[in-house]
CSV table of C-alpha atoms and ligand atoms in Angstrom, one decimal:
chain,number,residue,atom,x,y,z
A,1178,MET,CA,25.9,103.5,81.7
A,1179,GLY,CA,23.5,103.3,79.1
A,1180,ILE,CA,21.4,100.6,76.8
A,1181,SER,CA,19.4,100.0,73.7
A,1182,ASP,CA,16.7,97.7,72.3
A,1183,LEU,CA,15.3,95.2,75.0
A,1184,HIS,CA,12.6,94.8,73.0
A,1185,VAL,CA,11.1,91.9,76.2
A,1186,VAL,CA,8.2,91.2,74.1
A,1187,HIS,CA,11.2,88.0,73.9
A,1188,GLU,CA,11.4,86.4,76.8
A,1189,ASP,CA,14.8,85.8,76.9
A,1190,ASN,CA,15.1,89.4,76.3
A,1191,ARG,CA,13.0,89.9,79.7
A,1192,ARG,CA,15.6,87.8,81.3
A,1193,ILE,CA,17.8,89.9,80.5
A,1194,VAL,CA,16.0,93.4,82.4
A,1195,GLU,CA,15.4,90.4,85.6
A,1196,GLU,CA,19.0,90.1,86.2
A,1197,LEU,CA,20.4,93.3,85.0
A,1198,ARG,CA,22.2,95.1,88.2
A,1199,PRO,CA,24.8,98.5,88.2
A,1200,ASP,CA,28.4,98.1,88.3
A,1201,ASP,CA,28.4,100.4,90.7
A,1202,PRO,CA,24.6,101.8,93.4
A,1203,ALA,CA,25.6,105.3,91.9
A,1204,ASP,CA,25.3,103.9,88.6
A,1205,TRP,CA,23.2,106.0,86.6
A,1206,LEU,CA,21.4,104.2,83.9
A,1207,ILE,CA,20.2,105.9,79.7
A,1208,VAL,CA,17.7,103.1,78.1
A,1209,ALA,CA,17.5,104.9,74.1
A,1210,GLY,CA,14.0,102.6,73.2
A,1211,ASP,CA,12.3,100.5,72.1
A,1212,VAL,CA,12.2,98.3,75.4
A,1213,GLY,CA,8.7,96.7,73.8
A,1214,GLU,CA,5.1,98.2,73.0
A,1215,ARG,CA,3.0,97.1,75.8
A,1216,LEU,CA,2.2,100.2,78.4
A,1217,ALA,CA,2.4,96.6,81.7
A,1218,ASP,CA,5.8,95.9,80.0
A,1219,ILE,CA,6.9,99.4,79.2
A,1220,GLU,CA,6.3,99.4,82.7
A,1221,TRP,CA,7.1,96.3,84.2
A,1222,SER,CA,10.7,96.6,82.1
A,1223,LEU,CA,11.5,100.5,83.8
A,1224,LYS,CA,10.6,99.5,87.3
A,1225,THR,CA,12.2,97.2,87.5
A,1226,LEU,CA,15.6,99.7,86.5
A,1227,SER,CA,14.6,102.4,87.9
A,1228,GLU,CA,15.4,100.5,91.8
A,1229,ARG,CA,17.9,99.3,91.3
A,1230,TYR,CA,19.7,102.4,89.1
A,1231,ALA,CA,20.4,105.4,91.0
A,1232,GLN,CA,18.6,107.1,88.1
A,1233,VAL,CA,17.1,106.1,84.8
A,1234,VAL,CA,17.1,108.7,81.8
A,1235,TRP,CA,14.0,106.7,78.5
A,1236,ALA,CA,13.9,108.5,75.5
A,1237,PRO,CA,11.2,106.7,73.3
A,1238,GLY,CA,12.4,104.5,70.2
A,1239,ASN,CA,9.4,103.2,67.6
A,1240,HIS,CA,7.6,100.1,69.6
A,1241,GLU,CA,7.0,102.1,73.0
A,1242,LEU,CA,5.1,104.1,70.3
A,1243,TRP,CA,3.1,101.0,67.9
A,1244,THR,CA,-0.4,100.9,69.2
A,1245,VAL,CA,-0.7,96.7,68.8
A,1246,PRO,CA,-3.9,94.9,68.9
A,1247,LYS,CA,-3.0,92.7,71.9
A,1248,ASP,CA,-2.2,96.2,74.5
A,1249,PRO,CA,-5.3,96.9,76.6
A,1250,VAL,CA,-4.3,101.4,75.9
A,1251,GLN,CA,-4.8,100.8,72.4
A,1252,LEU,CA,-3.6,105.2,72.2
A,1253,ARG,CA,-2.2,106.6,69.5
A,1254,GLY,CA,1.4,108.5,68.4
A,1255,GLU,CA,1.0,111.6,70.6
A,1256,ALA,CA,-1.4,110.5,73.3
A,1257,ARG,CA,0.2,107.4,73.6
A,1258,TYR,CA,3.8,108.7,74.0
A,1259,ARG,CA,2.5,111.9,76.8
A,1260,ARG,CA,1.5,108.7,78.5
A,1261,LEU,CA,3.9,106.7,78.5
A,1262,VAL,CA,5.5,110.2,80.1
A,1263,GLU,CA,3.6,109.5,82.6
A,1264,VAL,CA,4.3,105.9,83.5
A,1265,CYS,CA,7.9,106.6,83.4
A,1266,ARG,CA,7.4,110.7,86.0
A,1267,GLY,CA,4.9,107.9,88.5
A,1268,LEU,CA,8.3,106.1,87.8
A,1269,GLY,CA,11.3,108.4,88.6
A,1270,VAL,CA,12.5,107.9,85.2
A,1271,HIS,CA,13.5,110.8,82.9
A,1272,THR,CA,12.4,111.7,80.1
A,1273,PRO,CA,12.8,114.0,77.3
A,1274,GLU,CA,9.7,116.0,79.0
A,1275,ASP,CA,11.6,116.7,81.3
A,1276,PRO,CA,14.0,119.1,82.8
A,1277,TYR,CA,17.9,117.4,82.1
A,1278,PRO,CA,19.3,116.2,84.3
A,1279,VAL,CA,23.6,116.4,85.3
A,1280,TRP,CA,25.6,113.8,85.7
A,1281,SER,CA,27.7,114.8,88.2
A,1282,GLY,CA,30.1,111.6,88.5
A,1283,PRO,CA,32.5,110.9,87.0
A,1284,GLY,CA,33.0,111.8,83.5
A,1285,GLY,CA,30.0,115.2,84.8
A,1286,PRO,CA,29.0,117.2,85.3
A,1287,VAL,CA,27.1,116.2,82.4
A,1288,VAL,CA,24.5,117.2,80.7
A,1289,VAL,CA,22.0,113.8,79.8
A,1290,ALA,CA,19.8,115.3,77.9
A,1291,PRO,CA,17.5,111.6,76.8
A,1292,LEU,CA,15.5,113.4,73.0
A,1293,PHE,CA,12.5,111.8,71.1
A,1294,VAL,CA,12.8,113.3,67.3
A,1295,LEU,CA,11.2,110.4,65.1
A,1296,TYR,CA,12.6,110.1,61.3
A,1297,ASP,CA,11.9,112.4,58.5
A,1298,TYR,CA,12.5,110.0,55.5
A,1299,THR,CA,15.6,112.0,54.6
A,1300,PHE,CA,17.9,109.6,55.1
A,1301,ARG,CA,16.4,107.4,51.7
A,1302,THR,CA,18.4,106.0,48.9
A,1303,SER,CA,20.8,109.0,46.6
A,1304,THR,CA,18.3,106.7,43.7
A,1305,ALA,CA,15.2,108.5,45.5
A,1306,ALA,CA,14.0,112.5,44.7
A,1307,THR,CA,11.1,113.1,47.2
A,1308,LYS,CA,9.6,110.2,50.2
A,1309,GLU,CA,6.7,108.9,47.9
A,1310,GLN,CA,9.8,107.3,45.4
A,1311,SER,CA,11.6,106.2,48.4
A,1312,LEU,CA,8.4,105.1,50.0
A,1313,ALA,CA,8.4,103.0,46.6
A,1314,GLN,CA,11.2,101.5,46.2
A,1315,ALA,CA,11.1,100.1,49.4
A,1316,TYR,CA,7.8,98.5,48.9
A,1317,ASP,CA,9.5,97.5,45.8
A,1318,ALA,CA,12.6,95.6,47.1
A,1319,GLY,CA,9.9,94.5,50.3
A,1320,VAL,CA,12.0,96.4,52.4
A,1321,VAL,CA,8.9,98.0,55.0
A,1322,CYS,CA,9.6,99.3,58.2
A,1323,THR,CA,6.5,97.8,60.0
A,1324,ASP,CA,5.9,101.6,62.0
A,1325,GLU,CA,4.2,102.1,58.5
A,1326,MET,CA,1.8,100.6,59.5
A,1327,LEU,CA,1.8,100.2,63.6
A,1328,LEU,CA,3.2,104.2,64.5
A,1329,HIS,CA,0.1,106.8,64.3
A,1330,PRO,CA,1.2,109.7,63.9
A,1331,ASP,CA,-2.1,111.6,65.5
A,1332,PRO,CA,-2.7,113.9,66.0
A,1333,TYR,CA,-0.4,115.3,62.8
A,1334,PRO,CA,-1.1,113.8,59.6
A,1335,THR,CA,2.3,112.4,58.7
A,1336,ARG,CA,4.9,110.8,60.7
A,1337,ASP,CA,7.6,113.4,58.7
A,1338,ALA,CA,5.1,116.5,60.7
A,1339,TRP,CA,5.3,114.8,63.6
A,1340,CYS,CA,9.3,114.2,63.1
A,1341,ARG,CA,9.8,118.0,62.1
A,1342,ALA,CA,7.4,119.6,65.2
A,1343,ARG,CA,9.9,117.0,67.6
A,1344,VAL,CA,13.1,118.9,66.3
A,1345,ALA,CA,11.6,122.1,66.4
A,1346,GLU,CA,10.9,121.9,70.3
A,1347,THR,CA,14.0,119.6,71.2
A,1348,GLU,CA,16.3,122.0,69.3
A,1349,ARG,CA,14.5,125.2,71.6
A,1350,ARG,CA,15.6,123.1,74.6
A,1351,LEU,CA,18.5,122.6,74.2
A,1352,ALA,CA,19.2,125.6,72.5
A,1353,ALA,CA,19.0,126.4,76.9
A,1354,VAL,CA,21.4,124.2,78.0
A,1355,ASP,CA,23.4,126.0,80.0
A,1356,PRO,CA,26.6,126.4,77.2
A,1357,GLU,CA,29.5,125.7,80.2
A,1358,LEU,CA,28.4,122.0,79.8
A,1359,PRO,CA,28.9,119.7,77.7
A,1360,THR,CA,26.1,116.8,77.2
A,1361,VAL,CA,24.8,113.6,76.1
A,1362,LEU,CA,22.6,113.4,73.9
A,1363,VAL,CA,20.3,109.6,74.4
A,1364,ASN,CA,17.8,109.1,71.4
A,1365,HIS,CA,16.8,106.3,70.0
A,1366,PHE,CA,17.7,107.1,65.8
A,1367,PRO,CA,21.1,108.1,65.3
A,1368,LEU,CA,21.8,111.9,65.0
A,1369,VAL,CA,23.8,111.5,62.0
A,1370,ARG,CA,22.8,109.9,58.6
A,1371,HIS,CA,26.6,107.7,58.5
A,1372,PRO,CA,26.1,104.5,61.2
A,1373,THR,CA,22.9,103.8,58.2
A,1374,ASP,CA,26.0,103.4,56.1
A,1375,VAL,CA,25.9,99.4,57.1
A,1376,LEU,CA,22.6,98.3,56.9
A,1377,ARG,CA,21.6,95.1,55.1
A,1378,TYR,CA,19.0,96.5,53.2
A,1379,PRO,CA,20.0,100.2,52.7
A,1380,GLU,CA,15.8,101.0,52.1
A,1381,PHE,CA,15.7,100.6,55.9
A,1382,ALA,CA,17.1,103.9,56.6
A,1383,GLN,CA,15.2,106.6,55.4
A,1384,TRP,CA,13.0,105.1,59.2
A,1385,CYS,CA,16.3,105.8,61.0
A,1386,GLY,CA,15.7,109.3,61.3
A,1387,THR,CA,16.8,112.6,60.2
A,1388,GLU,CA,18.7,115.6,58.2
A,1389,LEU,CA,17.6,118.0,60.9
A,1390,THR,CA,19.4,117.0,63.1
A,1391,ALA,CA,23.1,116.5,61.3
A,1392,ASP,CA,25.3,119.2,63.4
A,1393,TRP,CA,23.4,118.9,67.1
A,1394,HIS,CA,26.4,116.7,68.5
A,1395,THR,CA,29.2,119.5,67.7
A,1396,ARG,CA,26.7,122.3,68.2
A,1397,PHE,CA,24.9,121.6,71.4
A,1398,ARG,CA,28.8,120.5,72.6
A,1399,ALA,CA,28.3,116.1,72.7
A,1400,ALA,CA,30.4,114.5,75.3
A,1401,ALA,CA,28.8,111.2,73.4
A,1402,VAL,CA,25.5,110.5,71.5
A,1403,VAL,CA,24.4,107.5,72.8
A,1404,TYR,CA,21.5,106.0,70.5
A,1405,GLY,CA,19.9,102.3,69.2
A,1406,HIS,CA,17.3,101.2,67.3
A,1407,LEU,CA,20.1,100.1,64.1
A,1408,HIS,CA,20.3,97.1,66.0
A,1409,ILE,CA,24.3,97.3,65.4
A,1410,PRO,CA,26.2,97.7,68.6
A,1411,ARG,CA,29.0,99.6,68.5
A,1412,THR,CA,31.2,102.8,69.3
A,1413,THR,CA,31.8,105.4,66.3
A,1414,TYR,CA,33.1,108.6,66.4
A,1415,TYR,CA,31.8,111.9,63.7
A,1416,ASN,CA,33.8,115.3,64.4
A,1417,GLY,CA,35.3,114.2,67.4
A,1418,VAL,CA,31.9,113.2,69.4
A,1419,ARG,CA,32.1,109.2,70.5
A,1420,PHE,CA,27.9,107.8,69.6
A,1421,VAL,CA,27.1,103.9,71.2
A,1422,GLU,CA,25.6,102.1,69.9
A,1423,VAL,CA,23.7,100.5,73.2
A,1424,SER,CA,21.3,98.3,71.3
A,1425,ILE,CA,20.7,93.9,72.7
A,1426,GLY,CA,18.7,93.7,70.2
A,1427,TYR,CA,16.1,90.5,69.0
A,1428,PRO,CA,17.6,87.0,70.8
A,1429,ARG,CA,18.5,85.8,66.8
A,1430,GLU,CA,21.0,88.1,67.0
A,1431,TRP,CA,23.1,88.4,70.5
A,1432,ARG,CA,23.2,84.6,70.7
A,1433,ASN,CA,25.9,82.8,69.4
A,1434,ASN,CA,26.9,85.9,67.9
A,1435,PRO,CA,30.8,86.2,69.3
A,1436,ARG,CA,31.0,90.1,68.3
A,1437,HIS,CA,27.8,91.2,70.4
A,1438,PRO,CA,29.1,93.3,73.0
A,1439,GLY,CA,27.2,90.7,75.6
A,1440,LYS,CA,24.3,91.3,77.5
A,1441,VAL,CA,25.2,94.5,79.1
A,1442,ALA,CA,25.2,98.6,79.6
A,1443,ARG,CA,27.5,100.0,77.3
A,1444,GLN,CA,30.0,102.0,79.4
A,1445,ILE,CA,28.8,105.9,78.0
A,1446,LEU,CA,30.9,108.0,81.2
A,1447,PRO,CA,33.9,108.1,81.6
A,1448,ALA,CA,34.6,107.4,78.6
A,1449,PRO,CA,36.5,104.2,77.7
A,1450,SER,CA,39.8,104.4,77.1
B,56,FE2,FE1,14.0,97.4,68.6
B,57,FE2,FE1,13.7,100.9,67.2
């Protein structure tokens, strides 16, 4: 099962975590990022879920990487990410830094690979030739991701430099996966650009992924790709590979929204017919 963008800072979303239960005690839960911002909230959520599901697999969202004034934990960038990984390990939750687990239940065996590759401003509009132009367009349009203020890349000079380092390291890990096994690739950001084509504000796409992962779903034998971040829950296919956007989103997005799939985890394997 997969879910993302729980955003538990909102009380109504916290209740979703409190009420979430597996259909079957053997179910795994993929949590594809944006659980929350404060470390204590993230830990509470993952602890709650890890006590119910046979296994929880987590990939960080941009919100987990924010350093917010309200959080007593003021770590930034890589150090914050490493702390999150430590917290997960204490709960038995799989992170992108652990050996990739193999799901052997219905639809398996499949390697479930949580990834952390961030974004590098390459999903920019056709009228922007560089990252600088792209950012300038976003500031002009008044569509600027809060990451610019709160997601610090330390010790990397920029978020895109951090992204490139993560891509190189993640590629190395994925290339070492048993070539006989398919994968489920889990990343907060979509691995391909197409899902961002339907964004209301096209300038926002530059904070949504990197062109460097455009062929990963075919190259690394994905049976499915699980992502969130866009708050546009849906299933689409690219090169015949199922991409599932599993977000819950903010209360104003799911409340009274007949097109929202509901406050539930979405089935990843076996593929729903
Ligand atoms: Fe989100
Ligand atoms: Fe996000």
